[in-house]
Coordinates of C-alpha atoms and ligand atoms in Angstrom, one line a residue:
Chain A
M1 CA 7.8 3.7 -25.8
F2 CA 5.8 5.8 -23.2
S3 CA 2.4 4.1 -24.4
R4 CA 3.9 0.9 -24.4
T5 CA 4.9 1.3 -20.7
C6 CA 1.4 2.5 -19.9
Y7 CA 0.0 -0.7 -21.7
F8 CA 1.9 -3.1 -19.6
I9 CA 1.2 -1.0 -16.5
K10 CA -2.6 -1.2 -17.3
E11 CA -2.3 -4.9 -18.2
A12 CA -0.6 -5.6 -15.1
I13 CA -3.1 -4.0 -12.9
A14 CA -6.0 -5.6 -15.0
N15 CA -4.5 -8.9 -14.3
I16 CA -4.1 -8.5 -10.7
F17 CA -7.9 -7.9 -10.6
N18 CA -8.9 -10.4 -13.2
H19 CA -7.1 -13.0 -11.0
G20 CA -8.3 -11.7 -7.7
I21 CA -8.0 -14.8 -5.6
M22 CA -4.6 -15.7 -6.9
S23 CA -3.4 -12.0 -6.2
F24 CA -4.8 -12.3 -2.7
V25 CA -3.1 -15.6 -2.2
T26 CA 0.2 -14.2 -3.3
T27 CA 0.0 -11.0 -1.4
F28 CA -0.9 -13.0 1.7
T29 CA 2.1 -15.3 1.1
I30 CA 4.7 -12.5 0.8
I31 CA 3.2 -10.7 4.0
C32 CA 3.7 -14.1 6.0
C33 CA 7.2 -14.4 4.7
L34 CA 8.1 -10.8 5.3
I35 CA 6.7 -10.8 8.9
I36 CA 8.5 -14.1 9.9
M37 CA 11.9 -12.8 8.5
G38 CA 11.3 -9.2 10.0
S39 CA 10.5 -10.7 13.4
C40 CA 13.6 -12.9 13.2
C41 CA 15.8 -10.0 12.5
L42 CA 14.2 -7.8 15.2
L43 CA 14.5 -10.2 17.5
A44 CA 18.3 -10.7 16.6
L45 CA 18.8 -6.8 16.8
N46 CA 17.5 -6.5 20.0
V47 CA 19.5 -9.6 21.6
Q48 CA 22.5 -7.8 19.9
Q49 CA 21.6 -4.7 21.7
I50 CA 21.4 -6.3 25.3
I51 CA 24.7 -8.1 24.6
T52 CA 26.3 -4.8 23.9
E53 CA 24.9 -3.3 27.0
L54 CA 26.4 -6.1 28.9
E55 CA 29.6 -5.7 27.3
A56 CA 29.7 -1.9 28.3
E57 CA 29.7 -3.0 32.0
N58 CA 32.8 -5.2 31.1
Q59 CA 35.8 -2.8 32.2
M60 CA 39.1 -3.3 32.9
V61 CA 41.0 -1.9 35.9
A62 CA 44.5 -0.4 35.6
F63 CA 46.5 -0.2 38.8
I64 CA 49.1 2.7 38.9
D65 CA 52.3 2.2 40.6
E66 CA 52.4 3.2 44.1
A67 CA 55.7 5.1 43.8
M68 CA 53.7 7.8 41.7
S69 CA 52.2 10.4 43.7
D70 CA 48.3 11.1 43.4
E71 CA 49.0 14.1 41.1
E72 CA 51.2 12.0 38.6
A73 CA 48.8 9.3 38.8
R74 CA 46.0 11.7 37.7
G75 CA 48.2 12.9 34.8
L76 CA 48.2 9.7 33.1
E77 CA 44.7 10.1 32.1
Q78 CA 45.5 11.6 28.7
Q79 CA 47.9 8.9 27.9
L80 CA 45.4 6.3 28.8
L81 CA 42.8 7.8 26.7
A82 CA 45.2 8.0 23.7
V83 CA 45.5 4.3 23.5
E84 CA 43.5 2.9 20.7
N85 CA 40.2 1.0 21.6
V86 CA 39.9 2.9 25.2
A87 CA 36.2 4.5 25.1
Q88 CA 36.5 6.0 28.4
V89 CA 38.6 6.3 31.7
R90 CA 37.8 7.1 35.3
F91 CA 40.3 7.8 38.0
V92 CA 39.6 6.2 41.5
T93 CA 41.5 7.4 44.3
R94 CA 42.8 5.2 47.0
E95 CA 40.2 6.3 49.4
E96 CA 37.6 5.9 47.1
A97 CA 38.9 2.2 46.4
M98 CA 39.2 1.6 50.1
V99 CA 35.6 2.8 50.7
N100 CA 34.3 0.5 47.8
F101 CA 36.4 -2.3 49.3
L102 CA 34.8 -2.0 52.7
D103 CA 31.3 -1.3 51.3
R104 CA 31.7 -5.0 49.9
Y105 CA 31.9 -6.4 53.6
E106 CA 29.0 -6.3 56.0
D107 CA 31.4 -6.7 59.1
N108 CA 33.8 -3.8 58.4
S109 CA 35.2 -4.3 62.0
L110 CA 37.7 -6.8 60.7
F111 CA 39.6 -4.2 58.4
E112 CA 39.2 -1.3 61.0
D113 CA 42.6 -0.1 61.2
V114 CA 43.2 -0.5 57.4
D115 CA 44.6 2.4 56.1
S116 CA 44.0 3.9 52.5
S117 CA 47.5 3.7 51.8
V118 CA 47.6 0.3 51.2
F119 CA 45.3 0.5 48.2
R120 CA 46.9 1.6 44.9
N121 CA 45.3 4.4 42.8
R122 CA 43.7 3.0 39.7
Y123 CA 41.6 3.6 36.5
L124 CA 38.5 2.1 35.4
I125 CA 38.8 1.6 31.6
Y126 CA 35.9 1.1 29.3
L127 CA 36.5 -0.2 25.7
D128 CA 34.9 0.4 22.5
D129 CA 35.1 -3.1 21.3
I130 CA 35.8 -5.9 23.9
A131 CA 36.8 -8.3 21.3
L132 CA 40.2 -6.5 21.4
M133 CA 40.4 -6.5 25.2
E134 CA 43.7 -8.3 25.3
Q135 CA 45.6 -6.2 22.7
T136 CA 44.3 -3.1 24.5
Q137 CA 45.5 -4.6 27.8
N138 CA 49.1 -5.1 26.2
D139 CA 49.2 -1.6 25.2
L140 CA 48.0 -0.1 28.5
A141 CA 50.5 -2.2 30.3
G142 CA 53.2 -0.5 28.3
I143 CA 52.6 2.8 29.6
Y144 CA 55.2 4.1 32.4
G145 CA 53.5 4.1 35.6
V146 CA 50.7 1.4 35.0
A147 CA 51.7 -1.5 37.3
K148 CA 49.0 -4.1 36.5
I149 CA 46.0 -4.5 34.8
N150 CA 43.1 -6.7 35.8
A151 CA 40.9 -7.7 32.9
L152 CA 38.3 -10.4 32.8
L153 CA 39.4 -11.8 29.2
K154 CA 37.5 -15.1 29.6
V155 CA 34.3 -13.0 30.1
A156 CA 35.2 -10.7 27.1
N157 CA 35.8 -13.7 25.0
G158 CA 32.4 -15.3 26.0
F159 CA 30.6 -12.3 24.8
V160 CA 32.6 -12.0 21.8
T161 CA 31.8 -15.7 20.9
L162 CA 28.3 -15.4 21.9
R163 CA 27.9 -12.3 19.5
N164 CA 29.4 -14.1 16.6
I165 CA 27.3 -17.2 16.9
L166 CA 24.3 -15.1 17.4
G167 CA 25.2 -13.1 14.2
I168 CA 25.7 -16.4 12.1
V169 CA 22.6 -18.1 13.5
A170 CA 20.6 -15.1 12.5
L171 CA 22.1 -14.8 9.3
A172 CA 21.4 -18.6 8.6
I173 CA 17.8 -18.3 9.5
F174 CA 17.3 -15.4 7.6
V175 CA 18.8 -17.3 4.4
V176 CA 16.6 -20.1 5.1
L177 CA 13.6 -18.2 5.5
F178 CA 14.1 -16.3 2.3
L179 CA 14.7 -19.3 0.3
I180 CA 11.8 -20.8 1.9
S181 CA 9.7 -17.9 0.7
I182 CA 11.0 -17.8 -2.6
I183 CA 10.1 -21.3 -3.2
L184 CA 6.7 -20.9 -1.6
M185 CA 6.1 -17.7 -3.9
N186 CA 7.1 -19.8 -6.6
S187 CA 4.7 -22.4 -6.3
T188 CA 1.9 -20.0 -5.5
M189 CA 2.7 -18.3 -8.9
K190 CA 2.6 -21.6 -10.5
A191 CA -0.8 -22.2 -9.5
A192 CA -1.7 -18.6 -10.5
T193 CA -0.4 -19.0 -13.9
F194 CA -1.6 -22.5 -14.7
N195 CA -4.9 -20.5 -15.4
R196 CA -3.0 -18.3 -17.6
R197 CA -1.3 -20.9 -19.8
T198 CA -3.8 -20.7 -22.6
E199 CA -3.8 -16.8 -22.6
I200 CA 0.1 -17.1 -22.7
S201 CA -0.2 -19.4 -25.7
I202 CA -2.4 -17.3 -27.5
M203 CA -0.3 -14.3 -26.8
R204 CA 2.5 -16.3 -28.6
M205 CA 0.4 -17.3 -31.4
V206 CA -0.5 -13.6 -32.3
G207 CA 3.4 -13.0 -32.4
A208 CA 4.1 -11.5 -29.1
R209 CA 7.9 -12.1 -28.1
N210 CA 8.4 -13.4 -24.8
S211 CA 9.7 -10.3 -23.3
F212 CA 6.4 -8.7 -24.3
I213 CA 4.6 -11.3 -22.4
R214 CA 6.9 -11.2 -19.6
W215 CA 6.7 -7.5 -18.7
P216 CA 3.2 -7.1 -17.5
F217 CA 4.1 -10.3 -15.2
V218 CA 7.1 -8.7 -13.7
L219 CA 5.0 -5.5 -13.1
E220 CA 2.2 -7.5 -11.6
G221 CA 4.9 -9.2 -9.2
M222 CA 6.2 -5.9 -8.4
L223 CA 3.1 -4.2 -7.6
I224 CA 2.0 -7.1 -5.5
G225 CA 5.2 -7.5 -3.9
L226 CA 5.3 -3.7 -2.9
F227 CA 1.6 -3.8 -1.6
A228 CA 2.3 -6.7 0.5
A229 CA 5.6 -5.2 1.9
L230 CA 3.5 -2.1 2.9
C231 CA 0.9 -4.2 4.7
A232 CA 3.6 -6.4 6.2
F233 CA 5.5 -3.0 7.4
L234 CA 2.3 -1.7 9.2
L235 CA 1.5 -5.2 10.8
Q236 CA 5.2 -5.5 11.9
W237 CA 5.2 -2.0 13.3
G238 CA 2.1 -2.8 15.4
G239 CA 2.9 -6.1 16.4
Y240 CA 6.4 -5.1 17.5
N241 CA 5.1 -2.1 19.7
L242 CA 2.4 -4.3 21.2
L243 CA 5.2 -6.9 22.3
A244 CA 7.8 -4.1 23.2
E245 CA 5.2 -2.7 25.8
N246 CA 4.6 -6.2 27.4
I247 CA 8.1 -6.8 27.7
S248 CA 9.3 -3.7 29.1
G249 CA 6.3 -3.8 31.7
A250 CA 7.2 -7.3 32.7
L251 CA 11.0 -7.4 32.2
S252 CA 11.9 -3.6 33.1
F253 CA 15.6 -4.4 33.0
I254 CA 15.5 -5.2 29.2
T255 CA 15.5 -1.9 27.1
V256 CA 13.9 -2.8 23.7
I257 CA 15.0 -0.9 20.5
P258 CA 12.2 1.4 19.7
F259 CA 10.7 0.6 16.2
E260 CA 10.5 4.2 15.3
N261 CA 14.7 4.1 15.4
M262 CA 14.5 1.6 12.6
L263 CA 11.5 2.8 10.3
I264 CA 13.4 3.6 7.1
P265 CA 15.9 0.6 7.3
V266 CA 12.9 -1.9 8.1
L267 CA 10.8 -0.2 5.3
I268 CA 13.5 -0.5 2.6
A269 CA 14.3 -4.1 3.4
F270 CA 10.7 -5.2 3.4
G271 CA 10.0 -3.2 0.1
V272 CA 13.1 -4.5 -1.6
I273 CA 12.6 -8.2 -0.3
G274 CA 8.8 -8.1 -1.2
I275 CA 9.5 -6.7 -4.8
I276 CA 12.3 -9.5 -5.3
E277 CA 9.8 -12.2 -4.1
G278 CA 7.0 -10.8 -6.2
V279 CA 9.1 -10.5 -9.4
F280 CA 11.0 -13.6 -9.0
G281 CA 7.8 -15.6 -8.2
S282 CA 6.1 -14.5 -11.2
L283 CA 9.0 -14.8 -13.6
G284 CA 9.8 -18.5 -12.6
A285 CA 6.0 -19.2 -13.2
V286 CA 5.6 -18.0 -16.5
K287 CA 8.9 -19.2 -17.7
R288 CA 7.6 -22.9 -18.5
Y289 CA 4.9 -21.5 -20.8
L290 CA 7.0 -19.6 -23.0
R291 CA 8.4 -22.2 -25.0
V292 CA 5.3 -23.2 -27.3
Chain B
M1 CA 4.9 -18.5 -49.6
I2 CA 4.6 -22.1 -48.3
T3 CA 6.7 -25.3 -49.1
M4 CA 6.1 -28.5 -47.5
K5 CA 8.5 -31.5 -48.2
N6 CA 7.6 -35.0 -47.2
V7 CA 5.9 -33.8 -43.9
R8 CA 5.3 -36.3 -41.4
K9 CA 3.7 -35.8 -38.1
S10 CA 3.2 -38.6 -35.5
Y11 CA 1.5 -37.7 -32.1
D12 CA 3.0 -39.0 -28.9
N13 CA -0.1 -41.4 -28.7
G14 CA 1.2 -42.9 -32.1
A15 CA -1.4 -41.5 -34.4
D16 CA 0.1 -40.7 -37.6
A17 CA -1.6 -37.4 -38.5
L18 CA 0.4 -36.5 -41.6
R19 CA 2.2 -39.2 -43.8
G20 CA 4.4 -37.3 -46.2
I21 CA 2.6 -34.2 -47.4
N22 CA 4.2 -32.2 -50.1
L23 CA 2.7 -28.7 -50.7
E24 CA 3.6 -25.7 -52.6
V25 CA 1.8 -22.4 -52.3
E26 CA 3.0 -19.4 -54.0
D27 CA 2.5 -15.9 -52.9
G28 CA -0.7 -14.1 -53.7
E29 CA -2.7 -17.7 -54.1
F30 CA -6.0 -18.5 -52.4
V31 CA -5.9 -22.2 -51.5
F32 CA -8.6 -24.3 -49.9
I33 CA -7.6 -27.3 -47.9
V34 CA -10.3 -29.9 -47.8
G35 CA -10.9 -33.4 -46.3
P36 CA -12.9 -35.5 -44.0
S37 CA -12.6 -35.0 -40.3
G38 CA -9.5 -36.5 -38.7
S39 CA -7.8 -36.3 -42.1
G40 CA -5.2 -34.0 -40.7
K41 CA -6.2 -30.5 -41.9
S42 CA -5.7 -28.9 -38.3
T43 CA -2.3 -30.9 -37.7
L44 CA -1.1 -29.2 -40.9
T45 CA -1.9 -25.7 -40.2
K46 CA -0.5 -26.1 -36.6
I47 CA 2.8 -27.1 -38.4
L48 CA 2.7 -24.1 -40.6
T49 CA 2.2 -21.9 -37.6
G50 CA 5.0 -23.4 -35.7
E51 CA 2.7 -24.5 -33.0
I52 CA 3.7 -28.0 -33.0
G53 CA 6.7 -29.3 -34.9
C54 CA 6.6 -31.9 -37.4
T55 CA 8.3 -35.3 -37.1
D56 CA 10.0 -35.4 -40.4
G57 CA 10.3 -33.3 -43.6
E58 CA 10.9 -29.7 -44.3
V59 CA 8.5 -26.8 -44.0
M60 CA 9.2 -23.3 -45.1
V61 CA 6.7 -20.4 -44.4
N62 CA 7.2 -16.8 -45.7
G63 CA 11.2 -17.5 -45.9
F64 CA 11.4 -18.9 -42.3
D65 CA 12.8 -22.5 -42.0
L66 CA 10.7 -23.8 -39.2
D67 CA 13.0 -26.8 -38.2
R68 CA 15.8 -24.6 -37.6
M69 CA 13.7 -21.9 -35.7
R70 CA 14.2 -21.7 -31.9
P71 CA 10.9 -21.5 -30.2
S72 CA 11.7 -18.2 -28.8
K73 CA 12.3 -16.7 -32.3
L74 CA 8.8 -18.0 -33.5
Y75 CA 7.5 -14.7 -33.1
K76 CA 9.1 -13.4 -36.1
L77 CA 7.3 -15.8 -38.4
R78 CA 4.1 -15.0 -36.6
R79 CA 4.2 -11.5 -37.2
T80 CA 3.9 -12.2 -40.7
L81 CA 0.8 -14.3 -40.3
G82 CA -2.9 -13.9 -39.6
I83 CA -4.0 -17.1 -37.9
I84 CA -7.7 -18.2 -37.5
F85 CA -8.1 -20.8 -35.2
Q86 CA -10.9 -23.5 -35.3
D87 CA -11.5 -23.2 -31.5
F88 CA -11.1 -19.0 -31.8
R89 CA -8.4 -18.6 -29.1
L90 CA -9.8 -15.3 -27.7
I91 CA -8.4 -14.1 -24.5
E92 CA -11.4 -14.8 -22.0
N93 CA -10.7 -11.7 -19.7
K94 CA -10.3 -9.3 -22.5
T95 CA -13.1 -7.5 -24.4
V96 CA -13.4 -7.8 -28.1
Y97 CA -11.4 -4.5 -28.5
Q98 CA -8.9 -5.5 -26.2
N99 CA -8.3 -8.8 -27.9
I100 CA -7.5 -7.1 -31.3
E101 CA -5.6 -4.3 -29.6
F102 CA -3.3 -6.8 -27.9
A103 CA -2.3 -8.7 -31.4
M104 CA -1.7 -4.9 -32.8
R105 CA 0.3 -3.9 -29.8
V106 CA 2.6 -6.9 -30.2
L107 CA 3.5 -5.6 -33.4
G108 CA 4.2 -2.1 -32.1
V109 CA 1.5 -0.6 -34.0
K110 CA 1.0 3.2 -33.1
P111 CA -1.7 3.7 -30.6
K112 CA -3.3 6.3 -32.7
K113 CA -3.7 3.7 -35.5
I114 CA -4.8 1.1 -33.4
K115 CA -8.7 2.2 -32.8
P116 CA -9.6 3.2 -36.3
R117 CA -8.2 -0.1 -37.5
I118 CA -10.2 -2.1 -34.9
K119 CA -13.4 -0.4 -35.8
Y120 CA -12.6 -1.2 -39.4
V121 CA -11.9 -4.7 -39.3
L122 CA -14.9 -5.4 -37.0
E123 CA -17.2 -3.6 -39.5
L124 CA -15.8 -6.0 -42.2
V125 CA -17.0 -8.9 -40.1
G126 CA -20.2 -7.1 -38.9
L127 CA -19.5 -7.0 -35.1
Q128 CA -19.1 -3.3 -34.6
D129 CA -21.8 -3.3 -31.9
K130 CA -19.9 -6.1 -29.9
I131 CA -16.8 -4.0 -29.6
N132 CA -16.8 -3.9 -25.7
C133 CA -18.3 -7.4 -25.0
M134 CA -16.4 -10.3 -23.3
P135 CA -15.8 -13.3 -25.5
N136 CA -18.1 -15.2 -23.4
E137 CA -21.0 -12.8 -24.1
L138 CA -20.7 -13.8 -27.5
S139 CA -22.1 -16.7 -29.8
G140 CA -19.8 -19.0 -31.3
G141 CA -20.2 -17.6 -34.5
E142 CA -19.4 -14.1 -33.2
Q143 CA -16.4 -15.3 -31.5
Q144 CA -15.3 -16.8 -34.7
R145 CA -15.7 -13.4 -36.6
V146 CA -13.7 -11.8 -33.9
A147 CA -10.9 -14.3 -34.4
I148 CA -11.1 -13.4 -38.1
A149 CA -11.2 -9.5 -37.4
R150 CA -8.2 -10.0 -35.4
A151 CA -6.4 -12.1 -38.0
L152 CA -6.9 -9.2 -40.5
A153 CA -6.1 -6.4 -38.2
N154 CA -2.3 -6.3 -38.8
N155 CA -2.6 -6.7 -42.6
P156 CA -0.5 -10.1 -42.7
R157 CA 1.4 -11.4 -45.6
L158 CA -0.2 -14.9 -45.2
I159 CA -3.6 -15.8 -43.6
I160 CA -4.0 -19.3 -42.3
A161 CA -7.7 -20.1 -41.4
D162 CA -8.8 -23.4 -39.9
E163 CA -12.6 -23.7 -40.3
P164 CA -13.2 -20.0 -40.3
T165 CA -16.9 -20.5 -41.0
G166 CA -17.3 -23.6 -38.9
N167 CA -19.8 -22.0 -36.7
I168 CA -21.4 -19.7 -39.0
D169 CA -24.7 -20.0 -40.9
P170 CA -24.4 -20.6 -44.7
E171 CA -25.4 -17.1 -45.6
L172 CA -22.6 -15.2 -43.4
S173 CA -20.1 -17.8 -44.4
R174 CA -20.4 -17.0 -48.0
E175 CA -19.8 -13.3 -47.2
L176 CA -17.0 -13.8 -45.0
M177 CA -15.4 -16.3 -47.7
A178 CA -16.0 -13.4 -50.2
L179 CA -14.4 -11.1 -47.9
L180 CA -11.2 -13.4 -47.9
V181 CA -11.3 -13.4 -51.6
E182 CA -11.4 -9.7 -51.5
I183 CA -8.3 -9.6 -49.2
N184 CA -6.5 -12.1 -51.4
K185 CA -7.1 -9.7 -54.3
K186 CA -5.0 -7.0 -52.6
G187 CA -2.2 -9.6 -52.4
T188 CA -2.4 -11.4 -49.3
T189 CA -1.8 -15.3 -49.6
I190 CA -4.9 -17.2 -48.2
L191 CA -5.1 -20.7 -47.0
V192 CA -8.6 -21.8 -45.8
V193 CA -9.2 -25.2 -44.1
T194 CA -12.7 -26.3 -44.4
H195 CA -15.0 -29.2 -44.8
E196 CA -17.9 -27.3 -46.2
E197 CA -18.4 -28.8 -49.8
E198 CA -20.9 -26.2 -51.1
L199 CA -18.8 -23.1 -50.0
V200 CA -15.8 -24.6 -51.8
N201 CA -17.8 -25.2 -54.9
E202 CA -18.9 -21.6 -55.1
F203 CA -15.2 -20.7 -55.6
T204 CA -13.0 -21.3 -58.5
N205 CA -9.9 -21.5 -56.6
R206 CA -7.3 -24.1 -56.1
V207 CA -8.5 -26.9 -53.9
V208 CA -6.0 -29.4 -52.1
V209 CA -7.8 -32.5 -50.7
I210 CA -6.3 -34.5 -47.7
N211 CA -7.1 -38.0 -46.7
H212 CA -5.5 -40.0 -43.9
G213 CA -2.6 -37.6 -43.9
E214 CA -2.0 -37.6 -47.4
V215 CA -2.7 -35.1 -50.3
V216 CA -5.1 -37.0 -52.6
R217 CA -6.1 -34.4 -54.9
D218 CA -4.6 -30.9 -55.8
G219 CA -6.4 -28.6 -58.6
T220 CA -9.0 -26.4 -59.4
G221 CA -12.7 -27.2 -59.8
G222 CA -14.5 -27.5 -56.3
Y223 CA -14.5 -30.1 -53.8
Y224 CA -14.5 -33.2 -56.1
G225 CA -12.6 -31.5 -59.2
N226 CA -13.7 -31.4 -62.6
V227 CA -14.0 -35.0 -63.4
Ligands
LIG1 N1 -2.9 -33.4 -29.8 C1 -3.2 -34.6 -30.5 N2 -2.7 -35.8 -29.7 C2 -2.9 -36.9 -30.3 N3 -3.5 -37.1 -31.4 C3 -4.1 -36.0 -32.1 C4 -3.8 -34.8 -31.8 N4 -4.4 -33.8 -32.5 C5 -4.9 -34.7 -33.4 N5 -4.7 -35.9 -33.2 C6 -5.1 -37.0 -34.3 O1 -4.4 -36.5 -35.3 C7 -5.6 -36.9 -36.6 C8 -5.6 -35.7 -37.4 O2 -6.3 -34.8 -36.6 P1 -6.7 -33.2 -37.0 O3 -7.2 -32.5 -36.0 O4 -5.5 -32.7 -37.8 O5 -7.9 -33.4 -38.0 P2 -8.7 -32.6 -38.8 O6 -8.5 -33.0 -40.3 O7 -8.4 -31.2 -38.3 O8 -10.3 -32.8 -38.4 P3 -11.5 -31.9 -38.2 O9 -12.2 -31.6 -39.6 O10 -12.4 -32.8 -37.4 O11 -10.9 -30.5 -37.4 C9 -6.6 -37.6 -36.0 O12 -6.5 -38.7 -36.0 C10 -6.6 -37.1 -34.5 O13 -7.1 -38.1 -33.7
LIG2 MG1 -9.4 -29.5 -37.5

C-alpha cells in the first residue's frame, strides 16, 4: 500500500516534468483564475467594510419625556441598553443639545434668548444591525419615559438593500468566475492529455484498471493546484498591499482592510480552490481515454 | 484458452477485415497465425485482447466473454495476457526498466520482486545493458525485444504476439522464437502472428493460415502444410 502510494507520487512528479510546458500552462491558468477571483472577493469585502462603517454612523435619537427630571432621565440608560440590538447609548443633556443646535447656525443672535428648557433630554442610540432598526425603534418606544424616537428608517433600509445586493452580486460573480476557471482548466488539461492518450491506452493494454491510471493524474492536478495556489497567494498579497498603499494615500477617508488580517482564510480558500481546479481539470481530461 | 465463433469485423470505412473466423486454441498450445499482409491477422489479435470489438460472432478468451465485458472491466482479461504489439507500444517517457515496472505494478507485484524479475526477462531477450535507456534510444529490434520482455514479466497464461520478430534479424528471430517455445513448454499458451515463412517452417507447431479475413488452412507442417 505504502509502496504503491510512493509509486503514484513518483509518477505524478515525473509527469509534471515530462510534460513541462503543459504543466506550466495549467499552473498559469490556475494562478490567473485565483487572482481574478481573489481580487473580486477582496474588493467585495472592502466595500462591505466601508458600508458597515457608514452604517455605524446611522444612530437613532430617543427623546425623553420632559416630565422626567434629569436624574430620572439618566436612570433610563440601563433599560435602553437592555433592549435587543442596542449596541451603545449616549446621554445628551438639554444643555448639550442646545449647544449643538446653536452650533448649526452661523447667526446665533436669532436664538439668543432660547433657553435650554425648551430642549428635551435625549439619548443617541447605536445599533448592532441596522436592518432591525424598525423593530428596535418599536421596542424602545415601549419604555416608560421615552417620548419619541427619531430614526432615519429610509436611509437604514437603503444601506441594508445595498449590502444585500452587493452580497448577491459578489456571490454571482464569484460563481461565474469559478465555473469559467473550471472550464478553462478542463480545456487546458484536454490539450495536455491529448499527448498522453497513447500512454493511457498502453497502460490499459497491460492491464491497468482505470483507478490505477487516474491516481497519478489526480495527484498531478493536486500538486499543480497547490503550487499555483501558493504563487497566486503571494502575488495577491503583494498586489493588494501595493494597491492599498496607493488608495489610502489618495483617498484617506477609506480604510482598507489589512491583508494580514485575512492571511489564513485567503490562503485556505486559494489552496482549496486551486486543488479543486487542478484535480477536476485532470479528471475531466483523462475520462475520455479510459474507455478503450 | 481461445474460442472464436463466426467472428466478423468490418471497420468504419467499410473494410471487411474478418469474414467469419472460427478458431479454437486449447490451453498449452503453441499456434502460428500466418497470412499475407492485410489478411486480418492484426485485427484478429486486437479482437482477442479487447482492443477493438467484433462486429458479429462470439469470442471467449481465458474464460472471459468479450462481448459481455464492459470496457472498464477489460483489465481483468488483460492481466491474464502477455501482449506483444506489432508497433511495440512502449511508453516513450519511461525507461526500459520503468516500462516493465509499470506492467508489474499494475498487477500489484511486490516491489522487492520487481527488480530481479525485470533483470531476468531483459536477460532472456538479451537487453540487460539497455535497462536504463529511453525507448527512442533503442533500435526497432531492441524496442521489440523490450515489448517481449514486458509481455513475459508477469508470467501470463496466454501470450499473444503480433509479428514479434518483424524488426529483428533472422538469427535473433530464431532465438526469440525458441525462447517462446521454451516458455510454452512450461505451460503458457502462445499465439504468434507472423508472415515469416522460413521461421514457421523451422517449427512443427500448429499453423493457422488466414487470407482475406478467413481461415483457409489449419494444421501442422509449416507454412504450406504437408502437401
Ligand atoms: N483501423 C482500421 N480502419 C480501417 N481499416 C483497417 C484498420 N485496420 C486495418 N484495416 C484494414 O483491415 C484489413 C486487415 O488489416 P490487418 O491490420 O488486420 O492486416 P494484417 O494481416 O495484420 O497485415 P500485416 O501483415 O501487414 O500486419 C486491411 O485491409 C486493412 O486495410
Ligand atoms: Mg498486422
